[in-house]
JSON list of C-alpha atoms in Angstrom, two decimals:
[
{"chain": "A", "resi": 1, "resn": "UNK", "atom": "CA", "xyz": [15.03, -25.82, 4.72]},
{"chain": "A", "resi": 2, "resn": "UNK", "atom": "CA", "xyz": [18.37, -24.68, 4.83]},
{"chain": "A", "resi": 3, "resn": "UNK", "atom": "CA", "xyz": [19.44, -21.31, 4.36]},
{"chain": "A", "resi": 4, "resn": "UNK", "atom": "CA", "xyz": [21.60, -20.02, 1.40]},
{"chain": "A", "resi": 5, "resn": "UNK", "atom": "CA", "xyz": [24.96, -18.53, 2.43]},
{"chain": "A", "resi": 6, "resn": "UNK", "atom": "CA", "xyz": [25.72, -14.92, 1.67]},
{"chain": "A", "resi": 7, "resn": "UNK", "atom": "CA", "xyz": [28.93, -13.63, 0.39]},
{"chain": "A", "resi": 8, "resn": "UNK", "atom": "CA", "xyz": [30.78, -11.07, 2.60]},
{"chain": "A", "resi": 9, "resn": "UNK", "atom": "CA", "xyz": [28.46, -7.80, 1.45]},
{"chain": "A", "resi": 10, "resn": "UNK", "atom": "CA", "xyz": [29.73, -4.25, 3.41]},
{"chain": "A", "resi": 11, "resn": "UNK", "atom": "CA", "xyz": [29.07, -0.84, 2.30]},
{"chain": "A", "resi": 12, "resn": "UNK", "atom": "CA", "xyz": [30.79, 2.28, 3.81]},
{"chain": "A", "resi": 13, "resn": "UNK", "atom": "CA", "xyz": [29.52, 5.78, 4.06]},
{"chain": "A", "resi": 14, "resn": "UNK", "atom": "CA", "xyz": [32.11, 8.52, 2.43]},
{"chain": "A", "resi": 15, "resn": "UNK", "atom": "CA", "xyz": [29.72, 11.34, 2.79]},
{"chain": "A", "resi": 16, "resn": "UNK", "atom": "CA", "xyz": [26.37, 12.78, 2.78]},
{"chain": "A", "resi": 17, "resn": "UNK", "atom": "CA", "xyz": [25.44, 16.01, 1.72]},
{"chain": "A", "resi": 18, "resn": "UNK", "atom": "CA", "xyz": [22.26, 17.66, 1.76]},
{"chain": "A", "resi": 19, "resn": "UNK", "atom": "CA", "xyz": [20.98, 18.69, -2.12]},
{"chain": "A", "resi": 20, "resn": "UNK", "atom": "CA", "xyz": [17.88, 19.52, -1.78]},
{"chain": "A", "resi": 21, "resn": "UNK", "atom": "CA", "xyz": [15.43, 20.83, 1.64]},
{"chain": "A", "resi": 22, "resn": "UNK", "atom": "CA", "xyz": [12.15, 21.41, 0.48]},
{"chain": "A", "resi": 23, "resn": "UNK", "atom": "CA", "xyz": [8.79, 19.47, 1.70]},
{"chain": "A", "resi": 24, "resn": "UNK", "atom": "CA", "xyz": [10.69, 16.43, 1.42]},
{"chain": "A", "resi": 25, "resn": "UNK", "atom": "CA", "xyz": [14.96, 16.13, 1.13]},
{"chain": "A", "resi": 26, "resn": "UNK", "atom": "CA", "xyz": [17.27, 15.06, -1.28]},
{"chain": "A", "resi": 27, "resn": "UNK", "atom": "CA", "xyz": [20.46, 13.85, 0.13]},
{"chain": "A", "resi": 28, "resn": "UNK", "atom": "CA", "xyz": [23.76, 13.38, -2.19]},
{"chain": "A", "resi": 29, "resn": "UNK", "atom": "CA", "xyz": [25.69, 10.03, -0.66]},
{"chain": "A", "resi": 30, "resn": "UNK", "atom": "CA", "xyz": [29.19, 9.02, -1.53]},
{"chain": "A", "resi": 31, "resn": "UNK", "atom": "CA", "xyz": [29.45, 5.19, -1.25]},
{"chain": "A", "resi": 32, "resn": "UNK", "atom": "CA", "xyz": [32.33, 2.04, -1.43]},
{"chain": "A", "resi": 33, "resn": "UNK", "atom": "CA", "xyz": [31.31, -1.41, -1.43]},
{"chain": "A", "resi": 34, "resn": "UNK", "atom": "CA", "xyz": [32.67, -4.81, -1.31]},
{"chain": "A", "resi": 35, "resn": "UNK", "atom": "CA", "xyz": [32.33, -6.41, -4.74]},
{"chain": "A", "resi": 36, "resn": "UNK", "atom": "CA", "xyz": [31.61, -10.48, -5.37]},
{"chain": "A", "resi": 37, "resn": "UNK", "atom": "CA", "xyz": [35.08, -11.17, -6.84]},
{"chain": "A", "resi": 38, "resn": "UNK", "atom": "CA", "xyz": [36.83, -9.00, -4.44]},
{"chain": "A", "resi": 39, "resn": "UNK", "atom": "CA", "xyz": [38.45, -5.86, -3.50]},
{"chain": "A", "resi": 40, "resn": "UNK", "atom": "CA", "xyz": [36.33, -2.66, -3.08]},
{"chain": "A", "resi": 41, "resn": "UNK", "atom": "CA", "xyz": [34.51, -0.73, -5.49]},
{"chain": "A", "resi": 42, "resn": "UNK", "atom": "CA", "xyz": [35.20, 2.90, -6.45]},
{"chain": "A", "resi": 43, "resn": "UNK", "atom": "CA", "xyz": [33.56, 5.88, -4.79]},
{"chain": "A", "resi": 44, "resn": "UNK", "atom": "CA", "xyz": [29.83, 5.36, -6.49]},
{"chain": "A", "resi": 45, "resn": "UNK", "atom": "CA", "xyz": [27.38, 8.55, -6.03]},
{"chain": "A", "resi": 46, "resn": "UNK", "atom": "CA", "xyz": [23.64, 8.48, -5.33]},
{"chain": "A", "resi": 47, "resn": "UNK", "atom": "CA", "xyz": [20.98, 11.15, -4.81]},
{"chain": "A", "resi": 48, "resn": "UNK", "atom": "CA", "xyz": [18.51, 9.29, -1.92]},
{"chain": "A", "resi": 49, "resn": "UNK", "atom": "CA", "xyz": [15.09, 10.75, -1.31]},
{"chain": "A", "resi": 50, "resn": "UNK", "atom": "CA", "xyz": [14.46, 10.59, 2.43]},
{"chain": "A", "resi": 51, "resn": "UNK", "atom": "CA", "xyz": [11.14, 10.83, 3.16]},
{"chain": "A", "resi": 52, "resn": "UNK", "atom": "CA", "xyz": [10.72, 9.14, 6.52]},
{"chain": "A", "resi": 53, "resn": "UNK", "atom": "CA", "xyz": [9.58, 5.44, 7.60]},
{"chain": "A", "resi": 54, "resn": "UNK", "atom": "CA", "xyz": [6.05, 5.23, 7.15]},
{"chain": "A", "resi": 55, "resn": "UNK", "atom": "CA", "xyz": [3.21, 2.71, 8.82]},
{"chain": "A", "resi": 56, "resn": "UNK", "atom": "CA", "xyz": [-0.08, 1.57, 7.04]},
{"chain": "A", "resi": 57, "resn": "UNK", "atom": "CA", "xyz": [-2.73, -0.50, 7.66]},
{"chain": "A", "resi": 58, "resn": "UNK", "atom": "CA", "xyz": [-5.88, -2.05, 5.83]},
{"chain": "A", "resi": 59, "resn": "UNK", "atom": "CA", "xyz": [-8.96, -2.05, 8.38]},
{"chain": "A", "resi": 60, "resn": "UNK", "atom": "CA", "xyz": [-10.55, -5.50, 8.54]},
{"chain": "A", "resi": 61, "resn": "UNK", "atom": "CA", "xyz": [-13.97, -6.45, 9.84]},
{"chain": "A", "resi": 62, "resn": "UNK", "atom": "CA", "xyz": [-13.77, -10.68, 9.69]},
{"chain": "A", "resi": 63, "resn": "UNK", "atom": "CA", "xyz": [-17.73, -10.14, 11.06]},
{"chain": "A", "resi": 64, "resn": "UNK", "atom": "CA", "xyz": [-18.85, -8.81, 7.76]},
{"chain": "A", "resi": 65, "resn": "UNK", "atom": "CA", "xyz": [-15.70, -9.56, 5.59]},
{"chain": "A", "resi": 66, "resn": "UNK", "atom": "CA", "xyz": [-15.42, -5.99, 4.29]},
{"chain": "A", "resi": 67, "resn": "UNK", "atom": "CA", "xyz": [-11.49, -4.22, 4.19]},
{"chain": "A", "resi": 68, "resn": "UNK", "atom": "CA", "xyz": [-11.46, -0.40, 4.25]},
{"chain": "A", "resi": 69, "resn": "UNK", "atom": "CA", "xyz": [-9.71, 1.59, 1.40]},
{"chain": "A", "resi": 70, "resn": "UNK", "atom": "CA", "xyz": [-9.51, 5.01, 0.54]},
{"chain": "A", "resi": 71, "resn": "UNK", "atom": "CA", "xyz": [-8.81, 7.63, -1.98]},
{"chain": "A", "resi": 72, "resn": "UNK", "atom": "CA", "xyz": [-6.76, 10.60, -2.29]},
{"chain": "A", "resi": 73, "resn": "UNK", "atom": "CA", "xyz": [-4.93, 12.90, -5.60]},
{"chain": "A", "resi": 74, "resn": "UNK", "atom": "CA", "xyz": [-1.21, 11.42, -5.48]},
{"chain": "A", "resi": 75, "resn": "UNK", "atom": "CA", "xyz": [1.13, 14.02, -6.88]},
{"chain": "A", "resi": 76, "resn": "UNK", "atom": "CA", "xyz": [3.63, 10.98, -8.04]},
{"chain": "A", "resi": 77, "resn": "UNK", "atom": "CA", "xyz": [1.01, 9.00, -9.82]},
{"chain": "A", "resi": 78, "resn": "UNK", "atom": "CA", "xyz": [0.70, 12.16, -11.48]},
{"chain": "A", "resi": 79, "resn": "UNK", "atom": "CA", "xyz": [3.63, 13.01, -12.52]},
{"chain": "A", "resi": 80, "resn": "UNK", "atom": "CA", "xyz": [4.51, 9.12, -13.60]},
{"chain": "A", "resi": 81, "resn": "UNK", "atom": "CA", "xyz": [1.46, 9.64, -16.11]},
{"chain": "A", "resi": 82, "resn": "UNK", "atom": "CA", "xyz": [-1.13, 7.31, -14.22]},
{"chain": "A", "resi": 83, "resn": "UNK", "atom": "CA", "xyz": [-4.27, 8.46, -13.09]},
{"chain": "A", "resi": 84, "resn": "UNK", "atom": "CA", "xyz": [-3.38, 9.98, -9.64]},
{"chain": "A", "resi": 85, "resn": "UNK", "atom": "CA", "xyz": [-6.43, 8.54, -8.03]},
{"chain": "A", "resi": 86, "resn": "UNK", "atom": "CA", "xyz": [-6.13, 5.22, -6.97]},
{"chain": "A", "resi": 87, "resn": "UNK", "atom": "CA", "xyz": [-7.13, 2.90, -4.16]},
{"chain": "A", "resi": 88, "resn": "UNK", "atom": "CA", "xyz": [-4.91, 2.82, -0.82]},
{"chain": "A", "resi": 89, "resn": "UNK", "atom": "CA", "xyz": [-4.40, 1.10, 2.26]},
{"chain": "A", "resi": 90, "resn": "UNK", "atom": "CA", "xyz": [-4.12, 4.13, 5.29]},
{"chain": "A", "resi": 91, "resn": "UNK", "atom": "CA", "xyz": [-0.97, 5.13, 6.03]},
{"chain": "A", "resi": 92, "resn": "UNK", "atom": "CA", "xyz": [1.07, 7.52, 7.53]},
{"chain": "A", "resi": 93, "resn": "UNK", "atom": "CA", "xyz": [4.77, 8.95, 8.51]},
{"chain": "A", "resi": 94, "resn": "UNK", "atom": "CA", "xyz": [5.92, 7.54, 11.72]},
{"chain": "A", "resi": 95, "resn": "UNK", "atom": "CA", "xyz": [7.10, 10.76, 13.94]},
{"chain": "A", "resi": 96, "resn": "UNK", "atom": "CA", "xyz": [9.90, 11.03, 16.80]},
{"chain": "A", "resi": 97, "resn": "UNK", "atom": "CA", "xyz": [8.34, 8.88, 20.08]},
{"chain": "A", "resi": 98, "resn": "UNK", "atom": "CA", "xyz": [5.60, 7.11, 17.90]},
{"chain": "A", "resi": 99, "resn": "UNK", "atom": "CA", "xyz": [6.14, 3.39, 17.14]},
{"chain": "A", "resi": 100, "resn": "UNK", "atom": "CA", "xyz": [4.68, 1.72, 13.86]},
{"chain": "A", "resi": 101, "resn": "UNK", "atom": "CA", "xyz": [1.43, 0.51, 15.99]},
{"chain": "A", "resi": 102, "resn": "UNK", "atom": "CA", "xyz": [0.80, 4.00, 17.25]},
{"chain": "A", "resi": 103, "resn": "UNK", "atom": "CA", "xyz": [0.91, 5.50, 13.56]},
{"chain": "A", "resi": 104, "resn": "UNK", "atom": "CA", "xyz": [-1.05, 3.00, 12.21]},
{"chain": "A", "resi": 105, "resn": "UNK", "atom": "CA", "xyz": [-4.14, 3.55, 15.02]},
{"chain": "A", "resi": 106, "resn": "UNK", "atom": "CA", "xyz": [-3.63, 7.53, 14.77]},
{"chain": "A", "resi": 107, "resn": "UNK", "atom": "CA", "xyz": [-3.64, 7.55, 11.11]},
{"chain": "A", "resi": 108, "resn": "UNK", "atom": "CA", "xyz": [-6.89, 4.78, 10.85]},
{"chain": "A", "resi": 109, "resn": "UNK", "atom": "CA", "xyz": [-8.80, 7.51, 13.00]},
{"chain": "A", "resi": 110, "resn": "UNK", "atom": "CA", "xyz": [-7.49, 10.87, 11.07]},
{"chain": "A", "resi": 111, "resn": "UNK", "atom": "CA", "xyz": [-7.74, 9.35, 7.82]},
{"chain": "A", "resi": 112, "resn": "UNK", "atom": "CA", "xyz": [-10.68, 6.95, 7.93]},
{"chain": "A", "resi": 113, "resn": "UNK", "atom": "CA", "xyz": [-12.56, 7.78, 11.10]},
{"chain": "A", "resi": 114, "resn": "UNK", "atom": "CA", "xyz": [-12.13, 3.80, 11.64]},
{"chain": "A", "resi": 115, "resn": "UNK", "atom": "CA", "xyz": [-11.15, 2.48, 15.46]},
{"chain": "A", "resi": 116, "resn": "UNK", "atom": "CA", "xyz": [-8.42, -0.09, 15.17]},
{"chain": "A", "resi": 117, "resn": "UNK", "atom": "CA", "xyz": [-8.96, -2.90, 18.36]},
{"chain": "A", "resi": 118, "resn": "UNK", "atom": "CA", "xyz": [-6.11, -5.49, 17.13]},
{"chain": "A", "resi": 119, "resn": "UNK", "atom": "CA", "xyz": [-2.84, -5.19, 14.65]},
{"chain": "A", "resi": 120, "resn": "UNK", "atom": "CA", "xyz": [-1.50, -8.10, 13.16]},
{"chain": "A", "resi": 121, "resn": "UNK", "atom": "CA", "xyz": [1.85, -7.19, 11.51]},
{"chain": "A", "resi": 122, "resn": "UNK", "atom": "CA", "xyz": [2.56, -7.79, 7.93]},
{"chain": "A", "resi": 123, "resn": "UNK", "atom": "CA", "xyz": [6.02, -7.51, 7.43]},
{"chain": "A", "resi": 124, "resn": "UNK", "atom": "CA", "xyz": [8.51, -4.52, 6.69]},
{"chain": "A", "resi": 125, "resn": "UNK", "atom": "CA", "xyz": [9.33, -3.70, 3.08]},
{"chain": "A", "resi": 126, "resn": "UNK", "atom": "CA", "xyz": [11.63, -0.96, 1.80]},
{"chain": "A", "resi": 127, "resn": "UNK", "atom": "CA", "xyz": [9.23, 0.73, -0.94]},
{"chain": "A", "resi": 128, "resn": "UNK", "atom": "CA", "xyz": [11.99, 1.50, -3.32]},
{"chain": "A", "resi": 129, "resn": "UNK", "atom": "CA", "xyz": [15.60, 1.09, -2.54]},
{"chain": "A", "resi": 130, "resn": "UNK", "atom": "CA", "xyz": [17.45, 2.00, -5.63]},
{"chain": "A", "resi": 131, "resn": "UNK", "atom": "CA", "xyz": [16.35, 5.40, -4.74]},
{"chain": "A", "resi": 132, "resn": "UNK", "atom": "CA", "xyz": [14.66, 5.94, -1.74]},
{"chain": "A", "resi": 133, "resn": "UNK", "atom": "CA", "xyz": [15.07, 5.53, 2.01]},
{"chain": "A", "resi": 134, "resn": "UNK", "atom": "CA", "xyz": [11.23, 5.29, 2.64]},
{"chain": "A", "resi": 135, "resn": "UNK", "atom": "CA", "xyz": [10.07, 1.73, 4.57]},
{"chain": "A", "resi": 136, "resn": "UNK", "atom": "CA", "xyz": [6.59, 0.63, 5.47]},
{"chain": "A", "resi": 137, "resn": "UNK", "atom": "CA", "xyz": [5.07, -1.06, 8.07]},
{"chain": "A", "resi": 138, "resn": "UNK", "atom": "CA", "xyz": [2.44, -2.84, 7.30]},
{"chain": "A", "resi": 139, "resn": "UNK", "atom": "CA", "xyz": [-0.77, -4.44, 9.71]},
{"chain": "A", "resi": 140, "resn": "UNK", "atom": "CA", "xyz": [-3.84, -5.88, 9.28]},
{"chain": "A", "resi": 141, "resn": "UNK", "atom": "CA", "xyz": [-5.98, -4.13, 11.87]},
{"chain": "A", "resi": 142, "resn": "UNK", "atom": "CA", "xyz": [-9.47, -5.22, 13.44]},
{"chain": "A", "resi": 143, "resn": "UNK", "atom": "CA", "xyz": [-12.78, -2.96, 12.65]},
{"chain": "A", "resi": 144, "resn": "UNK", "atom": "CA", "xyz": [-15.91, -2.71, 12.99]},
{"chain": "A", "resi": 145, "resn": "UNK", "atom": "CA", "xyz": [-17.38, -1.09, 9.54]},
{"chain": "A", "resi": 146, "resn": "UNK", "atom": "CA", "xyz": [-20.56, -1.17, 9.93]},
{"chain": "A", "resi": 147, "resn": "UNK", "atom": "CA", "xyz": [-21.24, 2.63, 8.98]},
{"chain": "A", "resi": 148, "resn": "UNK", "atom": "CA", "xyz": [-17.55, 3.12, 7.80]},
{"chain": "A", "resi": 149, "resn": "UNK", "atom": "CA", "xyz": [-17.04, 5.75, 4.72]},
{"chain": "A", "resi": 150, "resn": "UNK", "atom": "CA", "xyz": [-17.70, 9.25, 3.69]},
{"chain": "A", "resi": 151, "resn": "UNK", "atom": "CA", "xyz": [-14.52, 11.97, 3.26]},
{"chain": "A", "resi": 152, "resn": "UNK", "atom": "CA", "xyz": [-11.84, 12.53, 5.11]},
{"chain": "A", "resi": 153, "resn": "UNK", "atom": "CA", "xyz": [-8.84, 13.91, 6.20]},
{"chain": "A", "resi": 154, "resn": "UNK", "atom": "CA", "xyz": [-6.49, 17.16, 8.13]},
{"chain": "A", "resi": 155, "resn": "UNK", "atom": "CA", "xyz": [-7.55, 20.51, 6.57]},
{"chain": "A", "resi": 156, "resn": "UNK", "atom": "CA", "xyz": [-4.75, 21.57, 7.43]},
{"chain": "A", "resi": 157, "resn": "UNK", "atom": "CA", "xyz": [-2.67, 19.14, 5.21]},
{"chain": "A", "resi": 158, "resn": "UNK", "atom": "CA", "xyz": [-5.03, 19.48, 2.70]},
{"chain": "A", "resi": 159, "resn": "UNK", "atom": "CA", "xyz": [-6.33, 16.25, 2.63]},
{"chain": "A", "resi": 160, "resn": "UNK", "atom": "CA", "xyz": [-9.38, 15.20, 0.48]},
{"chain": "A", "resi": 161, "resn": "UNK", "atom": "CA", "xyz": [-9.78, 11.51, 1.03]},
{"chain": "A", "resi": 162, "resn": "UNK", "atom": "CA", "xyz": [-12.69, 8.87, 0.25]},
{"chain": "A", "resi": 163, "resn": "UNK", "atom": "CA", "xyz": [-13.24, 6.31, 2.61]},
{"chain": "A", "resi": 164, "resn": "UNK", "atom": "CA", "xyz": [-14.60, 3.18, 1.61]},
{"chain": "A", "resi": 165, "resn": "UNK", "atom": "CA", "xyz": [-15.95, 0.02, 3.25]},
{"chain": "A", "resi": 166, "resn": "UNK", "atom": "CA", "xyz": [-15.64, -2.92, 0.87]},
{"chain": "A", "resi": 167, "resn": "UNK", "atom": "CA", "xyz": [-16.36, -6.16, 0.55]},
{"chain": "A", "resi": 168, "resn": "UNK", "atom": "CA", "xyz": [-13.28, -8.31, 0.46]},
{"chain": "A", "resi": 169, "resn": "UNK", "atom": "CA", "xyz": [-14.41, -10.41, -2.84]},
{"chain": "A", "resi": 170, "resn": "UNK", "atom": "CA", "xyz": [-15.15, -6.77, -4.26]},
{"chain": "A", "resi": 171, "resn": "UNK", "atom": "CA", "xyz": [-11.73, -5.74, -3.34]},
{"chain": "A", "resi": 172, "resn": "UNK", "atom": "CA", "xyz": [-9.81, -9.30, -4.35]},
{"chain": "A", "resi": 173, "resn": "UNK", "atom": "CA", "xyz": [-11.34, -8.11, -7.97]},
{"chain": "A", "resi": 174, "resn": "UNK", "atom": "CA", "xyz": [-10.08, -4.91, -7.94]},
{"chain": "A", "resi": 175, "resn": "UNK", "atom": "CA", "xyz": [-6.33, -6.57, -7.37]},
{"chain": "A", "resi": 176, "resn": "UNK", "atom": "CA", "xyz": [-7.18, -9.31, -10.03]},
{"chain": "A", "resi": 177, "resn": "UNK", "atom": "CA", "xyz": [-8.64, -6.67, -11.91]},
{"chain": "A", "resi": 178, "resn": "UNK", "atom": "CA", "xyz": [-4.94, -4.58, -11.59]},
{"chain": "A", "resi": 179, "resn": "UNK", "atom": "CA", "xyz": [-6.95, -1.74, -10.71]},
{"chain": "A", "resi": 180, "resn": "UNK", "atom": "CA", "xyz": [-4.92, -1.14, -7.69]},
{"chain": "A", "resi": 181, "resn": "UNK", "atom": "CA", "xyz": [-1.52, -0.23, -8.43]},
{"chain": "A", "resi": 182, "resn": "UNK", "atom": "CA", "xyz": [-0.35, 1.26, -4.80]},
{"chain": "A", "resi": 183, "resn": "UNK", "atom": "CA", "xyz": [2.52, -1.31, -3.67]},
{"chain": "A", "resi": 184, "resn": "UNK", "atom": "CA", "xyz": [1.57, -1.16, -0.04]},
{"chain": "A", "resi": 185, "resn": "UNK", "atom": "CA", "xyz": [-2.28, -2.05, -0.71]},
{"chain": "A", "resi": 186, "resn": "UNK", "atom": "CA", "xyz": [-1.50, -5.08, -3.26]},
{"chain": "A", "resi": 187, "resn": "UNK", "atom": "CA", "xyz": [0.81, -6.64, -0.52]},
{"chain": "A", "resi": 188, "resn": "UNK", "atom": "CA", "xyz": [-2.12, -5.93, 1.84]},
{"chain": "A", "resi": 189, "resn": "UNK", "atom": "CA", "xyz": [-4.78, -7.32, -0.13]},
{"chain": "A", "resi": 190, "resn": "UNK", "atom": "CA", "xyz": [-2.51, -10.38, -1.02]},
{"chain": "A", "resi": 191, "resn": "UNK", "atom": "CA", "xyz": [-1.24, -11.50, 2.37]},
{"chain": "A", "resi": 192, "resn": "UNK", "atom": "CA", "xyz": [-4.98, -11.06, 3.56]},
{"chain": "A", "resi": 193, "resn": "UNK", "atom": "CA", "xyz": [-6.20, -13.40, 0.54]},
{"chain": "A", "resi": 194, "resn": "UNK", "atom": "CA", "xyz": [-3.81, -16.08, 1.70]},
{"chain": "A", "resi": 195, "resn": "UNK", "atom": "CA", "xyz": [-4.20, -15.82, 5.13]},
{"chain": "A", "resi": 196, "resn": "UNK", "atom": "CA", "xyz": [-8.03, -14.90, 5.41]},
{"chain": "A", "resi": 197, "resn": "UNK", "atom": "CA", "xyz": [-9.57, -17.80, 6.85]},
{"chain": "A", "resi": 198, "resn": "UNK", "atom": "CA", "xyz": [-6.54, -18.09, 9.48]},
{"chain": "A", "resi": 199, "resn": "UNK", "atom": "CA", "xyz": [-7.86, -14.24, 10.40]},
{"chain": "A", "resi": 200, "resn": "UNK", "atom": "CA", "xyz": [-11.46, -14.93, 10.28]},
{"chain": "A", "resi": 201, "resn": "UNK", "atom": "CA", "xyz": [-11.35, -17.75, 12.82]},
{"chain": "A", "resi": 202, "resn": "UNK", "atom": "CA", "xyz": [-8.44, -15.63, 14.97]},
{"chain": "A", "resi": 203, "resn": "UNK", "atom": "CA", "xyz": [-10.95, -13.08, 15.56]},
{"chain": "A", "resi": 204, "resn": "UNK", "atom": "CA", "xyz": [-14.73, -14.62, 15.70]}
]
């Protein structure tokens, strides 16, 4: 199939500012942009939240067919008036020297206690891009779940998180069921529904 031409698209930087430093940052850009019918646009202003590129994963076992989710108070959720429990794939910040893969085994230990043996990558989405910088990287990664779940989490960070081991028809209901509402876990759970018997044979 043939791809679809793009117009000529550019965007220049006129300047950043910082606006707001706290546990996360608010940056205050100054943009110009080609338009469709030509010419350039006028300077356009945008607060960005820059939160960092993030990794997650959803824990697989193809032995017993369960996925691993978890649980933990979401301060957004909150604040967007939806109950701020709600399930999750893991996932975590990627930090300077760590590459997507590492994050996504560190974080599947710290928040999950769960040993990750193989990824398989599931793309790269930016999670909201009319206002934030944020992207995801997202894998599918190997487990063994037999005695996966309990609570967990980093004191430190004040993390209370339920853990989970779940059978994958359970979980397919909960996303038929809209009961999960995290972006990152419905693209999980969906890319695993279409691709599970692929997986399941990959990894007998």
């Amino acid at each position: 199939m043939a791809s679809v031409p793009l117009p000529t698209e550019k965007a220049e930087l006129v300047e950043r500012t910082v606006a707001f430093q706290g546990y996360f940052r608010v940056a205050r850009y100054l943009f110009r942009h080609t338009l469709y019918q030509g010419g350039m646009s006028g300077e356009i202003k945008r607060e960005v939240f820059e939160r960092g590129q993030a990794a997650a994963v959803l824990p697989y076992d193809p032995i017993r067919d369960e996925v691993v989710l978890i649980r933990q108070f979401r301060a957004g959720s909150y604040v967007a008036g939806r109950h701020p429990w709600g399930w999750e794939t893991v996932a975590g910040i990627i930090e300077d020297g760590e590459t997507p893969d590492d994050v996504a085994r560190r974080e599947a230990v710290e928040e999950a206690a769960v040993t990750i043996t193989d990824l398989l990558p599931m793309g790269t989405v930016i999670l909201s891009p009319g206002a934030c910088s944020e992207t995801c990287t997202s894998f599918l990664g190997r487990a063994d779940t037999t005695g996966v779940g309990g609570i967990f989490g980093l004191a430190s960070e004040n993390e209370n998180i339920l853990v989970k081991a779940v059978p994958f028809a359970d979980a397919r209901g909960l996303l038929d069921r809209n009961e999960v509402d995290n972006a990152v876990a419905v693209m999980a759970l969906q890319w695993l529904a279409l691709r599970r018997d692929e997986v399941r044979n990959r990894w007998r």
